[in-house]
Tab-separated table of C-alpha atoms in Angstrom:
chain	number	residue	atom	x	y	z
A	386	UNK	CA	-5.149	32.076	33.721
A	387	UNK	CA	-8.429	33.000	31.966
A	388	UNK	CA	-6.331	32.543	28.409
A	389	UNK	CA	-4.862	29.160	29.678
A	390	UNK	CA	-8.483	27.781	30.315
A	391	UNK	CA	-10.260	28.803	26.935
A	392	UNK	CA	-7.090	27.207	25.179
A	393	UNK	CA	-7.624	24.123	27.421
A	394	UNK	CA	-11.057	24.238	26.795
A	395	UNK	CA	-10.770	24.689	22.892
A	396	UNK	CA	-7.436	21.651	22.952
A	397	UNK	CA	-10.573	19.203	24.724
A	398	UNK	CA	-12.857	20.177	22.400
A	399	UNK	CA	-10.888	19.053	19.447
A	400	UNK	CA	-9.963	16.155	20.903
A	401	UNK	CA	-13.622	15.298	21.448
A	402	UNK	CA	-14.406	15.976	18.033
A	403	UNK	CA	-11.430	13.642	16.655
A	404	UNK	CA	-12.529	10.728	18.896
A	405	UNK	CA	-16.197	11.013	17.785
A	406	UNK	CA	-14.935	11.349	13.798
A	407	UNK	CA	-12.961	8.439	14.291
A	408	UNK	CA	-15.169	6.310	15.988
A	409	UNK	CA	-17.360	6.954	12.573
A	410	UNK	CA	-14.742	6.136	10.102
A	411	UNK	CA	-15.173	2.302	11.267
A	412	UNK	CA	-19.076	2.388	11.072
A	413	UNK	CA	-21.702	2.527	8.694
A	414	UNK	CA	-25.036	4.526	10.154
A	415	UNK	CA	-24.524	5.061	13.529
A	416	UNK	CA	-26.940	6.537	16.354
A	417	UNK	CA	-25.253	9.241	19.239
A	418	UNK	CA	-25.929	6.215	21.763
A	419	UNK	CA	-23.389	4.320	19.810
A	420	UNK	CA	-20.926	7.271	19.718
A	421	UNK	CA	-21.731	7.624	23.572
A	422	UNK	CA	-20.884	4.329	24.433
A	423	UNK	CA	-17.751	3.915	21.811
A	424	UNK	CA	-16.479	7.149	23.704
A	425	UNK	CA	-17.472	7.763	27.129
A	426	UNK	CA	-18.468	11.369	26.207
A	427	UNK	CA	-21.836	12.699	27.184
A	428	UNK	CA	-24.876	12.791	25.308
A	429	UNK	CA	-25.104	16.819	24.813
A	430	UNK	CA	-21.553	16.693	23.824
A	431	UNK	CA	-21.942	14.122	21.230
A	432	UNK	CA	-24.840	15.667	19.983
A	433	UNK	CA	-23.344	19.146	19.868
A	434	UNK	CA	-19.957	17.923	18.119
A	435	UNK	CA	-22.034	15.611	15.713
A	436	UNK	CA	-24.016	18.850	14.672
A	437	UNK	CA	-20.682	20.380	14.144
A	438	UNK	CA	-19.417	17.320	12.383
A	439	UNK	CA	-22.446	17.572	9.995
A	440	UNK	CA	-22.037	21.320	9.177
A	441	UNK	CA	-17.939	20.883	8.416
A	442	UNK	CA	-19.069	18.466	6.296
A	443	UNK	CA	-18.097	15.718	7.911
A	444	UNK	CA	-20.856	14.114	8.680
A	445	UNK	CA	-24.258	13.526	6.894
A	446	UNK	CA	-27.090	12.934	9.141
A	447	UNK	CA	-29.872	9.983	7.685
A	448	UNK	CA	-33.162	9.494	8.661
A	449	UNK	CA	-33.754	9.250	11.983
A	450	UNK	CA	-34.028	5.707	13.573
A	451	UNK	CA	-38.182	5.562	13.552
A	452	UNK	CA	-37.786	6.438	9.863
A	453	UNK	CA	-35.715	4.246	9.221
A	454	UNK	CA	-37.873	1.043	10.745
A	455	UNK	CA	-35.399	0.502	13.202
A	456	UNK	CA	-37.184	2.393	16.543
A	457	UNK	CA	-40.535	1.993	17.500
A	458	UNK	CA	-40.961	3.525	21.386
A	459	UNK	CA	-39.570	6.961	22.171
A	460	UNK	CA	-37.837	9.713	20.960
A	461	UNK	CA	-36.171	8.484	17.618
A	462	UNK	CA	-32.853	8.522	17.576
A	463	UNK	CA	-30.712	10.527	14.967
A	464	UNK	CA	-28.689	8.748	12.609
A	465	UNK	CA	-25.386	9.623	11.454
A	466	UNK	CA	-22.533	8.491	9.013
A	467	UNK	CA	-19.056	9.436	7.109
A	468	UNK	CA	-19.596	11.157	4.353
A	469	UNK	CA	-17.901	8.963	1.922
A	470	UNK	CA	-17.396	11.672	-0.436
A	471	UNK	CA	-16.288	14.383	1.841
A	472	UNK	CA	-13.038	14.101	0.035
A	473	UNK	CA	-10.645	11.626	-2.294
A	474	UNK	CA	-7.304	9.973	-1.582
A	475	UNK	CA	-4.416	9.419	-4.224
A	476	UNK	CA	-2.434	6.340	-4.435
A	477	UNK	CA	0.213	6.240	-6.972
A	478	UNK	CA	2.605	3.130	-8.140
A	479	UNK	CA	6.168	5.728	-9.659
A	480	UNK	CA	7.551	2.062	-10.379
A	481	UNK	CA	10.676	1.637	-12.975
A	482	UNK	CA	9.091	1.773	-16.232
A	483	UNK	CA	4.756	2.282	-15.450
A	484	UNK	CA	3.552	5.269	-12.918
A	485	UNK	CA	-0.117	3.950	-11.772
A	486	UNK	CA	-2.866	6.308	-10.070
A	487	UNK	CA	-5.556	5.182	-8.176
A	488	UNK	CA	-8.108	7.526	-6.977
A	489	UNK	CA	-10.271	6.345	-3.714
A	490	UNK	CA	-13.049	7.870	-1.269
A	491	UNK	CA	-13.006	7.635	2.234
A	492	UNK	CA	-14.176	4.331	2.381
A	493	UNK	CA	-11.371	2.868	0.353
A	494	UNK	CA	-13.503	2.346	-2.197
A	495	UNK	CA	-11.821	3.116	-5.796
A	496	UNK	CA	-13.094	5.383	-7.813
A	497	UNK	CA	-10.483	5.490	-10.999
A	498	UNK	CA	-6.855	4.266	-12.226
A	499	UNK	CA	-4.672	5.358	-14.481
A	500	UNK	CA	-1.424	3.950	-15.851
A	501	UNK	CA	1.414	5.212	-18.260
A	502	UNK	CA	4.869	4.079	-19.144
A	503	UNK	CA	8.019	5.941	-18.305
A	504	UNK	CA	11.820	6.584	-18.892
A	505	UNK	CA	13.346	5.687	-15.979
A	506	UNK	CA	16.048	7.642	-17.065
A	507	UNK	CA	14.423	11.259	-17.005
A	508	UNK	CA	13.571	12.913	-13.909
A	509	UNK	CA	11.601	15.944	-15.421
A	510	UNK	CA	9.944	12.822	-17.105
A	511	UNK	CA	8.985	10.889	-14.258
A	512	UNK	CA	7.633	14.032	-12.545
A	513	UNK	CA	5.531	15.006	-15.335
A	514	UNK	CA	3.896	11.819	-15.954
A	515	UNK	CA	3.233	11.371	-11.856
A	516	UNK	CA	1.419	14.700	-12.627
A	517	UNK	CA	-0.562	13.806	-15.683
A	518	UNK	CA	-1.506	10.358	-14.712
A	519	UNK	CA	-2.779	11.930	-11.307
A	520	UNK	CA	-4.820	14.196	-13.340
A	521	UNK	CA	-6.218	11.876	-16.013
A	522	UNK	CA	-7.573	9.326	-12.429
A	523	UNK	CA	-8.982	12.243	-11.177
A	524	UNK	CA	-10.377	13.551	-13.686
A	525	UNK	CA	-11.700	9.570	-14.748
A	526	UNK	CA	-13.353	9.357	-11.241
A	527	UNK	CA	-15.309	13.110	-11.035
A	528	UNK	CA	-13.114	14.341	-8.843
A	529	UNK	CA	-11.712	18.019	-8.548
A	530	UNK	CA	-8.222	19.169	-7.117
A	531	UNK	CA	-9.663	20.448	-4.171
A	532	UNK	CA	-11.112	17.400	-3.390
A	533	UNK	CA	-7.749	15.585	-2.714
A	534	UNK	CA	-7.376	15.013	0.938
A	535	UNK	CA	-3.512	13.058	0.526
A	536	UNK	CA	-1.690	11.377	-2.467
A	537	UNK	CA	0.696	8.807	-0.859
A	538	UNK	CA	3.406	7.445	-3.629
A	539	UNK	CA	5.443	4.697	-3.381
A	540	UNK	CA	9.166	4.566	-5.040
A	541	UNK	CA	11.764	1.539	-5.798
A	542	UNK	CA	14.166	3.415	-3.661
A	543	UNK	CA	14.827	4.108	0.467
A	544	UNK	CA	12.449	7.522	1.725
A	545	UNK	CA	13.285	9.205	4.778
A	546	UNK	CA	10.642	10.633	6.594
A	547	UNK	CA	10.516	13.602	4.382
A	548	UNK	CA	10.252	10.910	1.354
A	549	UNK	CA	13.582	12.057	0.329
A	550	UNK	CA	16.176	9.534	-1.241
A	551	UNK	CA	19.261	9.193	-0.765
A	552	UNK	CA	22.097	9.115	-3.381
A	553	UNK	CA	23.079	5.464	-4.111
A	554	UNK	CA	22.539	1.927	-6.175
A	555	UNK	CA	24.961	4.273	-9.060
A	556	UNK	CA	22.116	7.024	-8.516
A	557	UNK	CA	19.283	4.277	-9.463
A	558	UNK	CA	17.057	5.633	-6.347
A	559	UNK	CA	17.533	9.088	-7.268
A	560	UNK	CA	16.600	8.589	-10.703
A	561	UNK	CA	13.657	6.398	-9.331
A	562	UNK	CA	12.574	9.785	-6.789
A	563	UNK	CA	13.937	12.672	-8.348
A	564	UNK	CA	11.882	14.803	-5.325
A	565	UNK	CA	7.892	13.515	-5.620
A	566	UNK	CA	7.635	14.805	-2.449
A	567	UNK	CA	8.807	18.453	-2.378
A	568	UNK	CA	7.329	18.282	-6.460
A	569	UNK	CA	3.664	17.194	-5.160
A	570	UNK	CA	3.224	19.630	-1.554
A	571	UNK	CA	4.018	22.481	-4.545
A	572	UNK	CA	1.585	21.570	-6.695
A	573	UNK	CA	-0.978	20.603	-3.914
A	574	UNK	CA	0.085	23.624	-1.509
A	575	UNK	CA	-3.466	25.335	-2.905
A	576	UNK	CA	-5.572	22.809	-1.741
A	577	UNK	CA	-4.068	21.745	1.507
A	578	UNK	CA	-2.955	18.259	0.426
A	579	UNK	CA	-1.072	15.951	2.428
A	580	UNK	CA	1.865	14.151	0.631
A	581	UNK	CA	3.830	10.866	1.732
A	582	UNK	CA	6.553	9.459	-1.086
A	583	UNK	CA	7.376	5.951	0.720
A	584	UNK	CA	9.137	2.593	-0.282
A	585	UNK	CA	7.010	0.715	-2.481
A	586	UNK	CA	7.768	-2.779	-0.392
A	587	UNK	CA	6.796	-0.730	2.501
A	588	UNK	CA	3.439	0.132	0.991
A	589	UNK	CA	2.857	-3.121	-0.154
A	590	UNK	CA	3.375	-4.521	3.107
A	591	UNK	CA	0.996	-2.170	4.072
A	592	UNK	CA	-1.130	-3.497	1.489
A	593	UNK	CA	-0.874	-6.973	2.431
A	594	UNK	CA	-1.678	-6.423	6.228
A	595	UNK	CA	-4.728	-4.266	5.217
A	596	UNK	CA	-6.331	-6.295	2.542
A	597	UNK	CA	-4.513	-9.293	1.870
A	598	UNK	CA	-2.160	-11.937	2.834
A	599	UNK	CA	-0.856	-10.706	5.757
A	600	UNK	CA	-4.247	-9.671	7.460
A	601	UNK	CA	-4.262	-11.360	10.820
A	602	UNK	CA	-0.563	-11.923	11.543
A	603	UNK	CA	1.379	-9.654	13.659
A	604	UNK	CA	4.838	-9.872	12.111
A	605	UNK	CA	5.469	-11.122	8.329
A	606	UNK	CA	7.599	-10.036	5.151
A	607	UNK	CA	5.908	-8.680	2.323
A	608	UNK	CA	8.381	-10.101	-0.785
A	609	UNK	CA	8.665	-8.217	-3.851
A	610	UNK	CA	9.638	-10.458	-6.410
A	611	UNK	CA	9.508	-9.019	-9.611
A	612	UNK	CA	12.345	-7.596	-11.592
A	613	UNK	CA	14.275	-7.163	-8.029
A	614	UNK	CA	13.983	-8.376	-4.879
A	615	UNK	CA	12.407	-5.845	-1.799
A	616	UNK	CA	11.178	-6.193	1.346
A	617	UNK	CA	8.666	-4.562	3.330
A	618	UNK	CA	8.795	-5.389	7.027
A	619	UNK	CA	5.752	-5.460	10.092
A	620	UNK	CA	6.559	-7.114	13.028
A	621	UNK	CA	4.629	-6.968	16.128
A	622	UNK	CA	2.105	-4.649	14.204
A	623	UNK	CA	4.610	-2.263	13.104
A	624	UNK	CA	6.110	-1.148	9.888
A	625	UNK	CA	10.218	-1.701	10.252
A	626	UNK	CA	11.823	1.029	8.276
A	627	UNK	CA	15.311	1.524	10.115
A	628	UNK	CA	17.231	4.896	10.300
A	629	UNK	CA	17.221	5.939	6.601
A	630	UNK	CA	13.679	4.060	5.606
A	631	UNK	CA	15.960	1.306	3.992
A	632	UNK	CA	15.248	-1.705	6.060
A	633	UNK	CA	13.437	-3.648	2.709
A	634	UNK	CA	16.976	-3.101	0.715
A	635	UNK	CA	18.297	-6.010	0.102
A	636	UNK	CA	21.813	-5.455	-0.274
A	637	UNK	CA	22.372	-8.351	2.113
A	638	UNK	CA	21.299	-11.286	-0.194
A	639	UNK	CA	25.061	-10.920	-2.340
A	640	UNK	CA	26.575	-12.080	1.099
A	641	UNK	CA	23.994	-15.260	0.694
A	642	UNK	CA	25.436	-18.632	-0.173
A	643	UNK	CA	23.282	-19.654	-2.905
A	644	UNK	CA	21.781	-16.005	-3.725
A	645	UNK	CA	24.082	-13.608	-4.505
A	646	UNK	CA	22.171	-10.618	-5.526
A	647	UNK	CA	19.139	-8.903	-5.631
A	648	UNK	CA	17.787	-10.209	-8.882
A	649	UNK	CA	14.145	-11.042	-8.174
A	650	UNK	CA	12.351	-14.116	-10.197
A	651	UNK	CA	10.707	-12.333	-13.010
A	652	UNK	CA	14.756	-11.056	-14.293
A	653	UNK	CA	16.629	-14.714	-13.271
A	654	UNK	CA	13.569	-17.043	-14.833
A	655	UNK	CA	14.230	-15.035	-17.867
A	656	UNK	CA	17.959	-14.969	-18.246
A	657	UNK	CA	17.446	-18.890	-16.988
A	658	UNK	CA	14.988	-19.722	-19.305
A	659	UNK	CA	17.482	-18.521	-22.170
A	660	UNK	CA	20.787	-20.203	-20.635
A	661	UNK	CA	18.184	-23.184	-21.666
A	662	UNK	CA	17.666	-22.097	-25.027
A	663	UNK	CA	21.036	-20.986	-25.760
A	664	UNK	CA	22.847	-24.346	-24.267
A	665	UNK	CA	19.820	-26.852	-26.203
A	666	UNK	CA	19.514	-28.319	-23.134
A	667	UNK	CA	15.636	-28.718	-23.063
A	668	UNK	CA	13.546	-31.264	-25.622
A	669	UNK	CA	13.274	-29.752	-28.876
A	670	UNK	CA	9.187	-29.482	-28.460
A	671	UNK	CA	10.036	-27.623	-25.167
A	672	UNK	CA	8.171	-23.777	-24.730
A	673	UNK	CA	12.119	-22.734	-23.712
A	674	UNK	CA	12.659	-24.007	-27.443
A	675	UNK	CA	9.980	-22.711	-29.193
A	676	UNK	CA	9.078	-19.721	-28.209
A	677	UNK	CA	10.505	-16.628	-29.611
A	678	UNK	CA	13.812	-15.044	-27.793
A	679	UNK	CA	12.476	-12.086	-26.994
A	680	UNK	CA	9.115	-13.418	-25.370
A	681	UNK	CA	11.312	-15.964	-23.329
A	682	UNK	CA	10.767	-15.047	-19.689
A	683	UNK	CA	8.846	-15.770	-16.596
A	684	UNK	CA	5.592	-16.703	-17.715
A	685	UNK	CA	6.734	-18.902	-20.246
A	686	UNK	CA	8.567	-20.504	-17.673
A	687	UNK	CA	5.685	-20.677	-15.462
A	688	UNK	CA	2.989	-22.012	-17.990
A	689	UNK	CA	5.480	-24.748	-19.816
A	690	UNK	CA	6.089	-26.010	-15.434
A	691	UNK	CA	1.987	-26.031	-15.231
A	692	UNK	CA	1.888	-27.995	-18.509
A	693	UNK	CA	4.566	-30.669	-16.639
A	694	UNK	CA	7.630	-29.510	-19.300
A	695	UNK	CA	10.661	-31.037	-17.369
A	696	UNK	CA	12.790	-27.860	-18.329
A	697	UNK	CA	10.646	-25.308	-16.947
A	698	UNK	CA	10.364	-27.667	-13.777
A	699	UNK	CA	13.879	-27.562	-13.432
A	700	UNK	CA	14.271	-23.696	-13.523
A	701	UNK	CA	10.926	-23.495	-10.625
A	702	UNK	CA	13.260	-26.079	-9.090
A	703	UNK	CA	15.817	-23.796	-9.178
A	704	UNK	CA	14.347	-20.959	-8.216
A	705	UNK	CA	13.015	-22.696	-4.836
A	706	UNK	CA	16.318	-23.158	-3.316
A	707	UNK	CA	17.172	-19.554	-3.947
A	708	UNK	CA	13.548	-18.257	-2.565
A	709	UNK	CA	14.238	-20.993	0.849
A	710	UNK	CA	18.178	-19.520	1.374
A	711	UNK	CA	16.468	-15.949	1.301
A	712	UNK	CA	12.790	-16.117	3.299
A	713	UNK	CA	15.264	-18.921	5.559
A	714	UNK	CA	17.766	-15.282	6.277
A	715	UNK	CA	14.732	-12.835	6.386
A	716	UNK	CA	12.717	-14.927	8.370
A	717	UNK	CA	15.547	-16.347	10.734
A	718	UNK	CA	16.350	-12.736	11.446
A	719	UNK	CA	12.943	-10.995	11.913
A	720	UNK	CA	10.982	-14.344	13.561
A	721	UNK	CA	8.109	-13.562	11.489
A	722	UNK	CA	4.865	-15.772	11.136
A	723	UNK	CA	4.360	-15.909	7.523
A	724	UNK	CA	6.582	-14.366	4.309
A	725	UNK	CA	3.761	-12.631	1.407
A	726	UNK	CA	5.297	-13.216	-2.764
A	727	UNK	CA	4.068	-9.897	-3.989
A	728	UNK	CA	3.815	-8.130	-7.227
A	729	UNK	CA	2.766	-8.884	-10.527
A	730	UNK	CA	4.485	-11.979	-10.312
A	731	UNK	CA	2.846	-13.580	-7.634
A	732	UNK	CA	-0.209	-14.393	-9.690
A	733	UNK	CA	1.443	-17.373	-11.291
A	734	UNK	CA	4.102	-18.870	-8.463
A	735	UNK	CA	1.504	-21.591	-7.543
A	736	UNK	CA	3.599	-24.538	-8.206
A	737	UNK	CA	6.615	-22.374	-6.803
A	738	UNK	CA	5.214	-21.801	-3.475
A	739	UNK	CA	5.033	-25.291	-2.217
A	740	UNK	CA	8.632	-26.483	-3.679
A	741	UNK	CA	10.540	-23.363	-1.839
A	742	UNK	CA	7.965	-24.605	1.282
A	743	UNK	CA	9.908	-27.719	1.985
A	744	UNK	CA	13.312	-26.392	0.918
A	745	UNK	CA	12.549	-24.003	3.874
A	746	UNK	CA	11.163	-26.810	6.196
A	747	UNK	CA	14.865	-28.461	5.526
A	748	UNK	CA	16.862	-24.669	6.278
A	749	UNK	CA	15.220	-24.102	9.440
A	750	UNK	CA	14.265	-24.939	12.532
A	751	UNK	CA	10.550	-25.634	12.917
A	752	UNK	CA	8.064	-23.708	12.543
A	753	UNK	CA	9.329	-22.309	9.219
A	754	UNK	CA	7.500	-18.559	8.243
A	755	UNK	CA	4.356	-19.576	6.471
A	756	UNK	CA	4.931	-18.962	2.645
A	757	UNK	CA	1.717	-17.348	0.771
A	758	UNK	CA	1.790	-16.220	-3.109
A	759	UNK	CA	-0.276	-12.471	-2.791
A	760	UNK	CA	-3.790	-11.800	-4.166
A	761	UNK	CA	-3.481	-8.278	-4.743
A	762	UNK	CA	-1.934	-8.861	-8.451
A	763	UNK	CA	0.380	-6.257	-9.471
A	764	UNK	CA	-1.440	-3.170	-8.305
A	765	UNK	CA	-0.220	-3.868	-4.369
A	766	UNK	CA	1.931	-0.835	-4.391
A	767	UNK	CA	-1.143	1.488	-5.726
A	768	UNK	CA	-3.367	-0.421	-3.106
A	769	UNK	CA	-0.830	0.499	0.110
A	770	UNK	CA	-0.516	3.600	-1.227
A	771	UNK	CA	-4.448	4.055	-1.097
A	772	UNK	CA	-4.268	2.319	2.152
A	773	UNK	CA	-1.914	4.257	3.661
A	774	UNK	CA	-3.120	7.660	2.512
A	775	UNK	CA	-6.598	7.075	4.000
A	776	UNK	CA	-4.203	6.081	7.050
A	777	UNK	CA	-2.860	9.486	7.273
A	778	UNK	CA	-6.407	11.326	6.482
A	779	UNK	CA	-7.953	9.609	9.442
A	780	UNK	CA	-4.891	10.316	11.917
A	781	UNK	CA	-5.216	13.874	10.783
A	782	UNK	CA	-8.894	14.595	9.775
A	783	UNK	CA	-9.681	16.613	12.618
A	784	UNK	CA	-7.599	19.579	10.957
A	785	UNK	CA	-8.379	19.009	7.545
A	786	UNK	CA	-11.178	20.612	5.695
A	787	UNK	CA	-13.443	17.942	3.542
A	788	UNK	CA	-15.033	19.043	0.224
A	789	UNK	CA	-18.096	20.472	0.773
A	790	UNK	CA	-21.327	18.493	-0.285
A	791	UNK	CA	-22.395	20.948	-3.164
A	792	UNK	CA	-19.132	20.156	-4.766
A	793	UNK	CA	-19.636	16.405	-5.348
């Protein structure tokens, strides 16, 4: 019985330690009282695990409350707070043709990014550069190997909770994820770092709820609407990523009336734009006329509709009803409050946004999903994977060992 009570005692212990570390990671300085209140612990234990905190590494403690000119009466109170720099996260972007790497503290706060280009054909490729464009953003922000806490990476493919792929698309998504995940706890196995590979919809979703359009609603659609069309899913607070993580895949939208595939706006405004060119059926002072073949795409398209070219207003016209017939399906299914255009894309949909608005208005039944054009440009997926990396730290910091301060 005597072994059953010092493991019991030792299992409450940690858990006391976790609460009190995570009531920090929300907080700038912070006193015990705070941490007392926040937790319902006692003083002495707060003030014994804060100690503790502070010699892990933790923790650094700041001038006490007096010193600080915020106590005048009393004992002063001792001042604690994260230690920012008690380790790095990894975010990385393994997109189709550019691998991004963004390297954060604790506070979210980025440090460096990288970027390369990438055969999407090669695997041993793909791998490599995921390696040396992690190394170049560490090595851009000061920060060693060891120092890596988790590198979360987001794919154009289905993850299962292993971040494995499955075979499918004619092998597209195991081209996209030929094994980041089993390739990355390998090469971090040294230094105790967590991996995640994940859905890039899914991370931008995460993105979006964290940090950008979809922060305050409780169920919306995060749209990815590049080269392809994706979806990342929250409703009711949660991230919706079905059996095999492929929830966002939007096979669905060839059964669409109206849709019939998954090609996302950046790939039809650009085979659009040239139908124009090719047919003559724009003004011969037209952008889709002028410009060069191979520069024809979607921000031509998107700059000759700002500059009120009828042509280019046609093809946003276009584009509209295809946008309402899918966020009317995703939305219809999934009762969301609000569908999120992400991606690089979604910097320039501005007169876009408010012409699929009332094509949707005329699809549904009222309220239609509120439509919003991202502000996270196109590094959302190296954002959520940031995001979601500190996610995982935090749930698991208790058992992780930080980077010790003479190491910084």
């Amino acid at each position: 019985m005597a072994d059953f009570d010092d493991r019991t005692g030792f299992s409450q212990k940690r858990a006391n330690a976790a609460a009190v570390l995570d009531y920090a990671w929300d907080q700038g300085a912070f006193t015990a009282s705070d941490a007392i209140e926040a937790t319902g612990l006692t003083r002495s234990t707060v003030i014994a695990l804060a100690d503790d905190l502070v010699e892990r590494g933790w923790f650094c403690e700041l001038p006490n409350a007096r010193a600080a000119g915020e106590y005048r009466k009393g004992r002063p109170a001792r001042r604690y707070e994260l230690r920012s720099s008690a380790g790095v996260v990894v975010g990385v972007d393994a997109g189709q043709h550019c691998v991004t790497a963004a390297v954060a503290d604790l506070r979210g706060r980025e440090l460096a990014r990288a970027h390369t280009d990438v055969d999407e054909d090669s695997a041993e490729q793909r791998l490599a550069v995921a390696d040396t464009v992690i190394a170049k953003a560490l090595s851009e922000a000061g920060a060693l190997e060891q120092s890596v806490l988790c590198v979360a990476v987001g794919v154009p493919a289905p993850t299962d909770l292993d971040g494995v792929s499955p075979e499918g698309e004619q092998g597209f998504w195991s081209r996209m994820n030929p094994g980041f995940a089993a390739h990355l706890r390998e090469r971090g196995d040294a230094h105790g770092w967590l991996i995640e590979v994940e859905n890039d919809a899914n991370l931008a979703a995460i993105a979006e709820g964290a940090l950008g359009a979809g922060a305050g609603a409780s169920s919306y659609i995060t749209l990815m609407t590049g080269e392809r069309f994706g979806a990342g899913y929250v409703v009711d607070g949660h991230l919706v990523r079905g059996t095999r993580g492929a929830a966002g895949e939007l096979r669905l939208l060839s059964l669409v009336e109206g849709v019939g595939s998954t090609h996302g706006i950046a790939a039809l405004l650009r085979a659009w734009a040239l139908e124009v060119r090719d047919s003559g059926a724009a003004d011969a002072a037209s952008a889709l006329m002028t410009t060069p073949k191979a520069d024809l795409g979607a921000p031509v398209v998107f700059r000759a509709a700002e500059a009120g070219d009828p042509a280019a207003l046609a093809l946003l016209d276009r584009m509209a009803e295809r946008l309402a017939r899918i966020c009317a399906v995703l939305g219809g299914l999934l009762d969301v409050e609000r569908i999120v255009f992400s991606g690089a894309v979604a910097d320039s949909v501005g007169l876009l946004v408010p012409r699929t608005a009332a094509r949707l208005d005329e699809l549904t039944h009222p309220p239609a999903p509120e439509l919003i054009a991202s502000t996270l440009h196109g590094g959302v997926v190296s954002t959520g994977a940031v995001v979601r990396a500190l996610q995982i730290v935090r749930a698991n910091a208790i058992a992780l060992d930080p980077v010790a301060p003479s190491l910084e």
